[in-house]
Amino acid sequence: MKIAYNLDKVDFAYGTKKVLSIDKLEIPAGIVTAILGPNGSGKTTLLQILSFVEHPSSGSVKFFDEPCTRSNRLSFRRRIGYLTQKPYLFNTDVFENVAWALRLRGIGRKLIRKTCEQALAQVDLLGFEKRLARSLSGGEAQRVALARALAIDPDVFLFDEPTSHLDVKSHSLMNDIIKRLNKSQEKTIVVITHDYSDIKEYVPNFVEMMAGRVVRTTFDV
Amino acid sequence: MDFIFQGIVDGLGLIIRFDSEVYLIIWVSLKVSLIAVMSAAMIGIPIGVLIALKDFWLKRALTVALNTAMAFPTVVLGLMFYAFLSRKGPLGDYGLLFTPYGMELGLFFLATPLVINLTLSAVQALDPRLFLTCRTLGANAWQEFCMILREGRFAITAAVAFAFGRVISEVGIAMMLGGNIKGFTRTMTTAIALETSKGEFELGMALGMALLFVALLVNLALYALQRQSR
């Protein structure tokens, strides 16, 4: 079994307050893993470490067997799609919001247009390209953010409670996309959720956290 | 009242007749102010963004110092630079005193703390999710900086416009470092002060109106930008 993330003796602190202490954690590649736990248990901090936005105070993180260093951090970050429960959309139109991450990667104009249209079609927002991102509803904004993550075609998707503020339609669309990404494209997906029962049918694997520590993992691969 | 009304009419006449002296003074003012403010923006905006994004132990002290610098009396700043640029001063050999370069230097130091401080406030007022979004989308430091400027464009442009307003309307630095030399370092504010003291009210009035017109233009540009960013 291929391992996407390998965390070894990872500690993370905000100032002097230690919020995360993980002795050992392996997250398998190509499957969906849920991160469960009460508020303040360190789930989001763990996800930010997995996205290489935050760096552990001590310990090491390997990404597909390669240790994270200062020099490869950016390239690791570019292989990850991250979606938060309340995503930030840039103060411009929907197309620009999706296109920016592609432009950062030096992709040509024609391919950007094609990729953006495909990504927007996947989230049922084709035709929204010229709409101002700030004028969208919460569900639509969440779908634009998902399109933005889909467009870069990352190896790993990290979702921080992606369905918690969504209407029924967007909620089921989001779950369908997660299922499809995993089944047909074998993407590695890590999802933080409060409502495990909602995704249990297709996410049998979870990491349970409590007070900054991993208390249980079930890797049923 | 007649005297004020006559001053306004005569002043308008000088502007309409394209009086060369009036337009030379306006040109010197605009040139010196624009150079000072653009230089301050090029240095001050990146520093403001950097201070806003980084946490370091002197940050609070630096913010207090910047706030103090914003309220620095221009005459005192002019006096300090006069001491540095005068023949006996450490920069005396460069011959910058009573030249447009000397004025630009002084005005640059007046504008820079304003630009830094207002940019700092503008970036701190941005939604913190912006920074996380930039990083998670794979932006490097430069790409993130460009996106911060884009998202904070209105507030940052307002900062530069505010600095321009302060620089073009100040008199202390322009007088002390420029020396109010006709056709060379005479600006709108120093000319107004001089002409009014000489009793040449109409020229002062013409330049006062020109100064107000420049302020109006700056505000109109800001308003247009604000509408565009909505």
CSV table of C-alpha atoms in Angstrom, one decimal:
chain,number,residue,atom,x,y,z
A,1,MET,CA,0.0,0.0,0.0
A,2,LYS,CA,1.3,3.4,-1.0
A,3,ILE,CA,1.5,6.0,1.7
A,4,ALA,CA,0.6,9.7,0.9
A,5,TYR,CA,1.6,11.2,4.3
A,6,ASN,CA,3.9,9.9,6.9
A,7,LEU,CA,4.1,12.0,10.1
A,8,ASP,CA,6.7,11.2,12.6
A,9,LYS,CA,6.8,12.8,16.1
A,10,VAL,CA,5.1,15.9,14.8
A,11,ASP,CA,4.4,18.7,17.4
A,12,PHE,CA,2.8,22.0,16.6
A,13,ALA,CA,2.4,25.0,18.9
A,14,TYR,CA,0.9,28.5,18.7
A,15,GLY,CA,3.5,30.4,20.7
A,16,THR,CA,4.0,28.4,23.9
A,17,LYS,CA,0.6,26.5,23.6
A,18,LYS,CA,1.1,23.1,22.1
A,19,VAL,CA,-2.0,22.2,20.0
A,20,LEU,CA,-0.9,19.1,18.2
A,21,SER,CA,1.3,16.2,19.3
A,22,ILE,CA,1.3,13.2,16.9
A,23,ASP,CA,3.7,10.4,17.6
A,24,LYS,CA,3.1,8.5,14.3
A,25,LEU,CA,0.5,8.7,11.6
A,26,GLU,CA,0.4,7.3,8.1
A,27,ILE,CA,-2.3,8.3,5.6
A,28,PRO,CA,-2.7,5.9,2.7
A,29,ALA,CA,-2.7,7.1,-0.9
A,30,GLY,CA,-5.6,6.6,-3.2
A,31,ILE,CA,-8.3,6.4,-0.6
A,32,VAL,CA,-10.6,8.7,1.3
A,33,THR,CA,-9.7,9.3,5.0
A,34,ALA,CA,-11.9,11.1,7.4
A,35,ILE,CA,-10.5,13.1,10.3
A,36,LEU,CA,-12.9,13.1,13.3
A,37,GLY,CA,-12.9,14.7,16.6
A,38,PRO,CA,-14.5,17.4,18.7
A,39,ASN,CA,-13.9,21.2,18.3
A,40,GLY,CA,-10.4,22.1,19.3
A,41,SER,CA,-9.0,18.6,18.9
A,42,GLY,CA,-6.5,19.9,16.3
A,43,LYS,CA,-8.2,18.6,13.1
A,44,THR,CA,-7.8,21.9,11.1
A,45,THR,CA,-4.2,22.3,12.3
A,46,LEU,CA,-3.4,18.8,11.2
A,47,LEU,CA,-5.0,19.6,7.8
A,48,GLN,CA,-2.9,22.8,7.5
A,49,ILE,CA,0.2,20.8,8.2
A,50,LEU,CA,-0.8,18.2,5.6
A,51,SER,CA,-1.3,21.1,3.1
A,52,PHE,CA,2.3,22.4,4.0
A,53,VAL,CA,0.9,25.8,4.8
A,54,GLU,CA,1.8,25.4,8.5
A,55,HIS,CA,5.1,23.8,9.5
A,56,PRO,CA,5.5,21.5,12.5
A,57,SER,CA,7.5,22.9,15.5
A,58,SER,CA,9.3,19.6,15.5
A,59,GLY,CA,9.1,16.2,13.8
A,60,SER,CA,9.0,15.3,10.1
A,61,VAL,CA,6.4,15.0,7.4
A,62,LYS,CA,6.9,12.9,4.4
A,63,PHE,CA,4.8,13.4,1.3
A,64,PHE,CA,4.8,10.3,-1.0
A,65,ASP,CA,8.0,9.1,0.7
A,66,GLU,CA,9.8,12.4,0.2
A,67,PRO,CA,10.6,14.5,3.3
A,68,CYS,CA,9.3,18.0,3.3
A,69,THR,CA,12.1,20.6,3.3
A,70,ARG,CA,12.1,24.4,2.7
A,71,SER,CA,13.1,23.9,-0.9
A,72,ASN,CA,10.3,21.5,-1.9
A,73,ARG,CA,7.5,22.9,0.2
A,74,LEU,CA,6.1,25.0,-2.6
A,75,SER,CA,6.1,22.1,-5.1
A,76,PHE,CA,4.3,19.9,-2.5
A,77,ARG,CA,1.7,22.6,-2.0
A,78,ARG,CA,1.1,22.7,-5.7
A,79,ARG,CA,0.1,19.1,-5.7
A,80,ILE,CA,-2.7,19.6,-3.2
A,81,GLY,CA,-6.2,21.0,-3.5
A,82,TYR,CA,-7.5,22.5,-0.3
A,83,LEU,CA,-11.1,23.4,0.4
A,84,THR,CA,-12.3,25.1,3.6
A,85,GLN,CA,-15.8,25.3,5.0
A,86,LYS,CA,-16.0,29.0,4.2
A,87,PRO,CA,-13.7,29.5,1.2
A,88,TYR,CA,-12.3,32.9,0.3
A,89,LEU,CA,-13.1,34.0,-3.3
A,90,PHE,CA,-11.1,36.8,-4.9
A,91,ASN,CA,-12.8,40.1,-5.6
A,92,THR,CA,-13.2,39.4,-9.3
A,93,ASP,CA,-15.3,37.1,-11.5
A,94,VAL,CA,-15.7,33.4,-11.3
A,95,PHE,CA,-13.5,32.6,-14.2
A,96,GLU,CA,-10.5,34.6,-12.7
A,97,ASN,CA,-11.0,32.8,-9.4
A,98,VAL,CA,-10.6,29.4,-11.0
A,99,ALA,CA,-8.0,30.5,-13.5
A,100,TRP,CA,-5.5,32.2,-11.1
A,101,ALA,CA,-4.1,28.9,-9.6
A,102,LEU,CA,-3.5,27.7,-13.2
A,103,ARG,CA,-1.8,30.9,-14.2
A,104,LEU,CA,0.5,30.5,-11.2
A,105,ARG,CA,1.6,27.2,-12.7
A,106,GLY,CA,2.5,28.9,-16.0
A,107,ILE,CA,-0.3,27.2,-18.0
A,108,GLY,CA,-1.1,28.7,-21.4
A,109,ARG,CA,-4.2,30.8,-21.9
A,110,LYS,CA,-6.1,28.3,-24.1
A,111,LEU,CA,-5.6,25.4,-21.8
A,112,ILE,CA,-6.6,27.6,-18.8
A,113,ARG,CA,-9.9,28.4,-20.5
A,114,LYS,CA,-10.6,24.8,-21.4
A,115,THR,CA,-9.6,23.5,-17.9
A,116,CYS,CA,-11.7,26.2,-16.2
A,117,GLU,CA,-14.8,25.3,-18.2
A,118,GLN,CA,-14.4,21.6,-17.5
A,119,ALA,CA,-14.0,22.3,-13.7
A,120,LEU,CA,-17.0,24.6,-13.6
A,121,ALA,CA,-19.0,22.1,-15.5
A,122,GLN,CA,-18.1,19.4,-12.9
A,123,VAL,CA,-19.6,21.6,-10.2
A,124,ASP,CA,-22.6,22.5,-12.3
A,125,LEU,CA,-21.6,26.2,-12.7
A,126,LEU,CA,-20.9,26.4,-16.4
A,127,GLY,CA,-22.1,29.8,-17.6
A,128,PHE,CA,-21.2,31.5,-14.4
A,129,GLU,CA,-17.7,32.6,-15.7
A,130,LYS,CA,-18.5,36.3,-15.9
A,131,ARG,CA,-20.5,36.4,-12.6
A,132,LEU,CA,-18.8,38.4,-9.8
A,133,ALA,CA,-17.6,35.9,-7.2
A,134,ARG,CA,-18.8,38.1,-4.3
A,135,SER,CA,-22.4,38.0,-5.7
A,136,LEU,CA,-22.8,34.2,-5.4
A,137,SER,CA,-24.7,32.4,-2.7
A,138,GLY,CA,-22.8,30.4,-0.1
A,139,GLY,CA,-23.4,27.1,-1.9
A,140,GLU,CA,-22.3,28.5,-5.2
A,141,ALA,CA,-19.2,30.1,-3.7
A,142,GLN,CA,-18.3,26.7,-2.2
A,143,ARG,CA,-18.7,25.1,-5.6
A,144,VAL,CA,-16.5,27.7,-7.2
A,145,ALA,CA,-13.8,27.0,-4.6
A,146,LEU,CA,-14.2,23.3,-5.4
A,147,ALA,CA,-13.9,24.0,-9.1
A,148,ARG,CA,-10.7,25.9,-8.3
A,149,ALA,CA,-9.3,22.9,-6.5
A,150,LEU,CA,-10.4,20.5,-9.3
A,151,ALA,CA,-8.9,22.7,-12.0
A,152,ILE,CA,-5.3,22.2,-10.7
A,153,ASP,CA,-5.8,18.4,-10.8
A,154,PRO,CA,-3.9,17.7,-7.6
A,155,ASP,CA,-2.7,14.4,-6.3
A,156,VAL,CA,-4.3,15.0,-2.9
A,157,PHE,CA,-7.5,16.8,-1.9
A,158,LEU,CA,-7.9,18.2,1.6
A,159,PHE,CA,-11.4,19.1,2.6
A,160,ASP,CA,-12.2,20.9,5.9
A,161,GLU,CA,-15.9,20.3,6.6
A,162,PRO,CA,-16.8,21.0,2.9
A,163,THR,CA,-20.5,20.4,3.3
A,164,SER,CA,-21.3,22.0,6.7
A,165,HIS,CA,-22.8,25.2,5.3
A,166,LEU,CA,-24.4,23.9,2.2
A,167,ASP,CA,-27.9,23.5,0.9
A,168,VAL,CA,-29.2,20.0,0.0
A,169,LYS,CA,-28.3,20.3,-3.7
A,170,SER,CA,-24.7,21.5,-3.1
A,171,HIS,CA,-24.3,19.0,-0.3
A,172,SER,CA,-25.1,16.0,-2.5
A,173,LEU,CA,-23.1,17.4,-5.4
A,174,MET,CA,-20.1,17.7,-3.1
A,175,ASN,CA,-20.4,14.2,-1.8
A,176,ASP,CA,-20.8,12.9,-5.4
A,177,ILE,CA,-17.7,14.6,-6.5
A,178,ILE,CA,-15.7,13.3,-3.6
A,179,LYS,CA,-16.9,9.7,-4.4
A,180,ARG,CA,-16.1,10.2,-8.1
A,181,LEU,CA,-12.6,11.6,-7.4
A,182,ASN,CA,-11.8,8.6,-5.3
A,183,LYS,CA,-13.5,5.8,-7.4
A,184,SER,CA,-12.5,6.8,-10.9
A,185,GLN,CA,-9.4,8.9,-10.4
A,186,GLU,CA,-8.0,7.2,-7.3
A,187,LYS,CA,-7.2,10.5,-5.7
A,188,THR,CA,-6.0,10.7,-2.1
A,189,ILE,CA,-8.7,12.6,-0.1
A,190,VAL,CA,-8.6,13.7,3.5
A,191,VAL,CA,-11.9,15.1,4.9
A,192,ILE,CA,-12.6,16.7,8.2
A,193,THR,CA,-16.1,16.1,9.1
A,194,HIS,CA,-18.4,16.5,12.1
A,195,ASP,CA,-21.0,14.3,10.6
A,196,TYR,CA,-19.3,11.0,9.9
A,197,SER,CA,-22.6,9.2,9.3
A,198,ASP,CA,-23.0,11.3,6.2
A,199,ILE,CA,-19.9,9.9,4.5
A,200,LYS,CA,-19.5,6.6,6.3
A,201,GLU,CA,-20.8,4.6,3.4
A,202,TYR,CA,-17.9,5.5,1.1
A,203,VAL,CA,-15.3,6.5,3.7
A,204,PRO,CA,-14.6,3.5,5.9
A,205,ASN,CA,-11.2,4.9,7.0
A,206,PHE,CA,-10.8,7.5,9.7
A,207,VAL,CA,-8.4,9.1,12.1
A,208,GLU,CA,-9.9,10.1,15.4
A,209,MET,CA,-8.4,13.0,17.3
A,210,MET,CA,-8.7,14.3,20.8
A,211,ALA,CA,-6.9,17.2,22.4
A,212,GLY,CA,-4.3,17.4,19.7
A,213,ARG,CA,-3.5,13.7,19.7
A,214,VAL,CA,-4.5,10.8,17.4
A,215,VAL,CA,-6.4,8.4,19.6
A,216,ARG,CA,-7.6,5.9,16.9
A,217,THR,CA,-7.1,5.1,13.3
A,218,THR,CA,-9.0,2.5,11.2
A,219,PHE,CA,-7.4,1.8,7.9
A,220,ASP,CA,-9.6,-0.7,6.3
A,221,VAL,CA,-7.9,-1.0,2.9
B,1,MET,CA,-15.4,91.3,0.1
B,2,ASP,CA,-14.6,93.1,-3.1
B,3,PHE,CA,-11.0,92.4,-2.5
B,4,ILE,CA,-11.6,88.7,-2.2
B,5,PHE,CA,-13.9,88.6,-5.2
B,6,GLN,CA,-11.4,90.6,-7.3
B,7,GLY,CA,-8.6,88.2,-6.2
B,8,ILE,CA,-10.6,85.2,-7.4
B,9,VAL,CA,-11.5,86.9,-10.8
B,10,ASP,CA,-7.8,87.9,-11.4
B,11,GLY,CA,-6.6,84.5,-10.3
B,12,LEU,CA,-9.0,82.8,-12.8
B,13,GLY,CA,-7.8,85.2,-15.4
B,14,LEU,CA,-4.2,84.1,-14.9
B,15,ILE,CA,-5.2,80.4,-15.3
B,16,ILE,CA,-7.4,81.0,-18.4
B,17,ARG,CA,-4.7,83.1,-20.1
B,18,PHE,CA,-2.2,80.3,-19.5
B,19,ASP,CA,0.1,82.6,-17.5
B,20,SER,CA,3.6,81.0,-17.9
B,21,GLU,CA,4.7,81.7,-14.3
B,22,VAL,CA,1.6,80.1,-12.9
B,23,TYR,CA,1.9,77.0,-15.1
B,24,LEU,CA,5.7,76.7,-14.4
B,25,ILE,CA,5.0,76.7,-10.6
B,26,ILE,CA,2.2,74.1,-11.1
B,27,TRP,CA,4.6,71.9,-13.2
B,28,VAL,CA,7.4,72.1,-10.5
B,29,SER,CA,4.9,71.2,-7.8
B,30,LEU,CA,3.4,68.3,-9.7
B,31,LYS,CA,6.8,66.9,-10.8
B,32,VAL,CA,8.4,67.1,-7.3
B,33,SER,CA,5.4,65.7,-5.6
B,34,LEU,CA,4.9,62.8,-8.1
B,35,ILE,CA,8.5,61.8,-7.9
B,36,ALA,CA,8.5,61.8,-4.1
B,37,VAL,CA,5.2,59.9,-3.8
B,38,MET,CA,6.0,57.3,-6.5
B,39,SER,CA,9.3,56.6,-4.9
B,40,ALA,CA,7.6,56.4,-1.5
B,41,ALA,CA,5.0,54.0,-3.0
B,42,MET,CA,7.6,51.8,-4.5
B,43,ILE,CA,9.4,51.4,-1.2
B,44,GLY,CA,6.6,51.9,1.3
B,45,ILE,CA,4.0,49.5,-0.2
B,46,PRO,CA,6.2,46.4,0.0
B,47,ILE,CA,7.4,47.4,3.5
B,48,GLY,CA,3.8,47.9,4.6
B,49,VAL,CA,2.7,44.5,3.3
B,50,LEU,CA,5.8,42.8,4.9
B,51,ILE,CA,5.1,44.4,8.3
B,52,ALA,CA,1.5,43.4,8.1
B,53,LEU,CA,2.3,39.8,7.2
B,54,LYS,CA,5.2,39.1,9.5
B,55,ASP,CA,5.2,38.7,13.3
B,56,PHE,CA,8.4,40.0,14.9
B,57,TRP,CA,9.2,41.3,18.4
B,58,LEU,CA,9.7,44.9,17.4
B,59,LYS,CA,6.4,45.1,15.4
B,60,ARG,CA,4.5,47.0,18.0
B,61,ALA,CA,7.3,49.5,18.6
B,62,LEU,CA,7.6,50.0,14.8
B,63,THR,CA,3.9,50.6,14.5
B,64,VAL,CA,4.1,53.3,17.2
B,65,ALA,CA,7.1,54.9,15.5
B,66,LEU,CA,5.3,54.9,12.2
B,67,ASN,CA,2.2,56.5,13.7
B,68,THR,CA,4.4,59.2,15.2
B,69,ALA,CA,6.2,59.7,11.9
B,70,MET,CA,2.7,60.3,10.3
B,71,ALA,CA,2.2,63.3,12.5
B,72,PHE,CA,5.7,64.7,12.1
B,73,PRO,CA,5.7,68.5,11.6
B,74,THR,CA,6.9,69.2,8.1
B,75,VAL,CA,8.9,72.2,9.3
B,76,VAL,CA,10.9,70.0,11.7
B,77,LEU,CA,11.5,67.4,9.0
B,78,GLY,CA,12.6,70.3,6.7
B,79,LEU,CA,14.9,71.5,9.4
B,80,MET,CA,16.5,68.1,10.0
B,81,PHE,CA,17.1,67.6,6.3
B,82,TYR,CA,18.4,71.2,6.0
B,83,ALA,CA,21.0,70.3,8.6
B,84,PHE,CA,22.0,67.2,6.6
B,85,LEU,CA,22.0,68.8,3.2
B,86,SER,CA,23.6,72.1,4.1
B,87,ARG,CA,27.3,72.6,3.3
B,88,LYS,CA,28.4,71.7,6.8
B,89,GLY,CA,26.1,68.7,6.9
B,90,PRO,CA,27.1,65.1,6.2
B,91,LEU,CA,25.4,65.2,2.7
B,92,GLY,CA,26.6,68.8,2.0
B,93,ASP,CA,29.0,67.6,-0.7
B,94,TYR,CA,26.2,66.4,-2.9
B,95,GLY,CA,24.9,70.0,-3.4
B,96,LEU,CA,21.2,69.0,-2.9
B,97,LEU,CA,20.1,71.9,-0.9
B,98,PHE,CA,17.9,74.4,-2.8
B,99,THR,CA,17.4,71.9,-5.6
B,100,PRO,CA,14.4,69.9,-6.7
B,101,TYR,CA,16.3,66.7,-5.7
B,102,GLY,CA,16.7,68.0,-2.1
B,103,MET,CA,12.9,68.7,-2.0
B,104,GLU,CA,12.1,65.3,-3.4
B,105,LEU,CA,14.3,63.7,-0.8
B,106,GLY,CA,12.5,65.5,2.1
B,107,LEU,CA,9.1,64.9,0.6
B,108,PHE,CA,9.9,61.2,0.1
B,109,PHE,CA,10.7,60.9,3.8
B,110,LEU,CA,7.4,62.7,4.6
B,111,ALA,CA,5.4,60.4,2.3
B,112,THR,CA,7.0,57.1,3.1
B,113,PRO,CA,5.8,56.6,6.7
B,114,LEU,CA,2.3,57.5,5.5
B,115,VAL,CA,2.3,55.0,2.7
B,116,ILE,CA,3.8,52.3,4.9
B,117,ASN,CA,1.3,52.9,7.7
B,118,LEU,CA,-1.8,53.1,5.5
B,119,THR,CA,-0.7,50.0,3.5
B,120,LEU,CA,-0.1,48.2,6.8
B,121,SER,CA,-3.7,49.0,7.9
B,122,ALA,CA,-5.1,48.1,4.5
B,123,VAL,CA,-3.5,44.7,4.5
B,124,GLN,CA,-4.4,44.0,8.1
B,125,ALA,CA,-8.0,44.9,7.2
B,126,LEU,CA,-8.1,42.2,4.5
B,127,ASP,CA,-9.8,38.9,5.2
B,128,PRO,CA,-7.2,36.6,6.7
B,129,ARG,CA,-8.5,33.7,4.6
B,130,LEU,CA,-7.0,35.5,1.6
B,131,PHE,CA,-3.4,34.6,2.7
B,132,LEU,CA,-4.3,30.9,3.4
B,133,THR,CA,-6.1,30.8,0.0
B,134,CYS,CA,-3.1,32.1,-1.8
B,135,ARG,CA,-0.7,29.6,-0.2
B,136,THR,CA,-3.0,26.6,-0.6
B,137,LEU,CA,-3.5,27.5,-4.3
B,138,GLY,CA,0.3,27.3,-4.6
B,139,ALA,CA,1.3,30.9,-4.8
B,140,ASN,CA,5.0,31.7,-4.1
B,141,ALA,CA,5.8,34.8,-2.0
B,142,TRP,CA,5.8,37.2,-5.0
B,143,GLN,CA,2.5,35.8,-6.5
B,144,GLU,CA,0.9,36.1,-3.0
B,145,PHE,CA,2.2,39.7,-2.8
B,146,CYS,CA,0.7,40.6,-6.1
B,147,MET,CA,-2.7,39.1,-5.1
B,148,ILE,CA,-2.6,41.0,-1.8
B,149,LEU,CA,-2.1,44.2,-3.8
B,150,ARG,CA,-4.9,43.3,-6.1
B,151,GLU,CA,-7.3,42.5,-3.3
B,152,GLY,CA,-6.3,45.6,-1.3
B,153,ARG,CA,-6.0,47.9,-4.4
B,154,PHE,CA,-8.6,50.5,-3.3
B,155,ALA,CA,-7.2,51.0,0.2
B,156,ILE,CA,-3.6,51.0,-1.0
B,157,THR,CA,-4.4,53.5,-3.8
B,158,ALA,CA,-6.2,55.6,-1.3
B,159,ALA,CA,-3.0,55.5,0.8
B,160,VAL,CA,-0.9,56.7,-2.1
B,161,ALA,CA,-3.4,59.4,-2.9
B,162,PHE,CA,-3.5,60.6,0.7
B,163,ALA,CA,0.3,60.8,0.7
B,164,PHE,CA,0.2,62.8,-2.5
B,165,GLY,CA,-2.3,65.2,-1.0
B,166,ARG,CA,-0.1,65.7,2.0
B,167,VAL,CA,3.1,66.2,-0.1
B,168,ILE,CA,1.6,68.6,-2.6
B,169,SER,CA,0.0,70.8,0.1
B,170,GLU,CA,2.9,71.0,2.5
B,171,VAL,CA,5.0,74.1,2.7
B,172,GLY,CA,7.8,73.5,5.4
B,173,ILE,CA,10.0,71.1,3.5
B,174,ALA,CA,9.5,72.8,0.1
B,175,MET,CA,10.5,76.2,1.6
B,176,MET,CA,13.5,75.0,3.7
B,177,LEU,CA,15.0,72.5,1.2
B,178,GLY,CA,13.9,74.2,-2.1
B,179,GLY,CA,14.5,77.8,-1.1
B,180,ASN,CA,11.5,79.0,-3.2
B,181,ILE,CA,13.7,79.8,-6.2
B,182,LYS,CA,11.6,81.2,-9.1
B,183,GLY,CA,11.3,78.8,-12.0
B,184,PHE,CA,13.4,76.1,-10.2
B,185,THR,CA,12.1,75.1,-6.8
B,186,ARG,CA,9.1,77.4,-6.4
B,187,THR,CA,6.0,75.3,-5.7
B,188,MET,CA,2.3,76.2,-5.4
B,189,THR,CA,2.4,76.4,-1.6
B,190,THR,CA,5.7,78.3,-1.3
B,191,ALA,CA,4.5,80.7,-4.1
B,192,ILE,CA,1.2,81.3,-2.3
B,193,ALA,CA,3.0,82.1,0.9
B,194,LEU,CA,5.4,84.5,-0.8
B,195,GLU,CA,2.9,86.2,-3.1
B,196,THR,CA,0.4,86.8,-0.4
B,197,SER,CA,3.1,88.3,1.9
B,198,LYS,CA,4.0,90.6,-1.0
B,199,GLY,CA,0.4,91.6,-1.5
B,200,GLU,CA,0.1,89.9,-4.9
B,201,PHE,CA,-3.2,88.4,-4.0
B,202,GLU,CA,-4.3,87.3,-7.5
B,203,LEU,CA,-1.3,85.0,-8.1
B,204,GLY,CA,-1.8,83.4,-4.7
B,205,MET,CA,-5.5,83.0,-5.5
B,206,ALA,CA,-4.7,81.4,-8.9
B,207,LEU,CA,-2.3,78.9,-7.4
B,208,GLY,CA,-4.7,78.2,-4.6
B,209,MET,CA,-7.4,77.3,-7.1
B,210,ALA,CA,-5.0,75.2,-9.1
B,211,LEU,CA,-4.1,73.3,-5.8
B,212,LEU,CA,-7.8,72.7,-5.1
B,213,PHE,CA,-8.2,71.5,-8.7
B,214,VAL,CA,-5.4,69.0,-8.3
B,215,ALA,CA,-7.0,67.8,-5.1
B,216,LEU,CA,-10.3,67.4,-6.9
B,217,LEU,CA,-8.6,65.4,-9.7
B,218,VAL,CA,-7.0,63.1,-7.2
B,219,ASN,CA,-10.3,62.5,-5.5
B,220,LEU,CA,-12.1,61.9,-8.8
B,221,ALA,CA,-9.5,59.3,-9.8
B,222,LEU,CA,-10.0,57.6,-6.4
B,223,TYR,CA,-13.8,57.7,-6.8
B,224,ALA,CA,-13.5,56.1,-10.3
B,225,LEU,CA,-11.3,53.4,-8.9
B,226,GLN,CA,-13.7,52.8,-6.1
B,227,ARG,CA,-16.6,52.3,-8.5
B,228,GLN,CA,-14.5,50.0,-10.7
B,229,SER,CA,-13.5,47.8,-7.7
B,230,ARG,CA,-17.1,47.2,-6.7
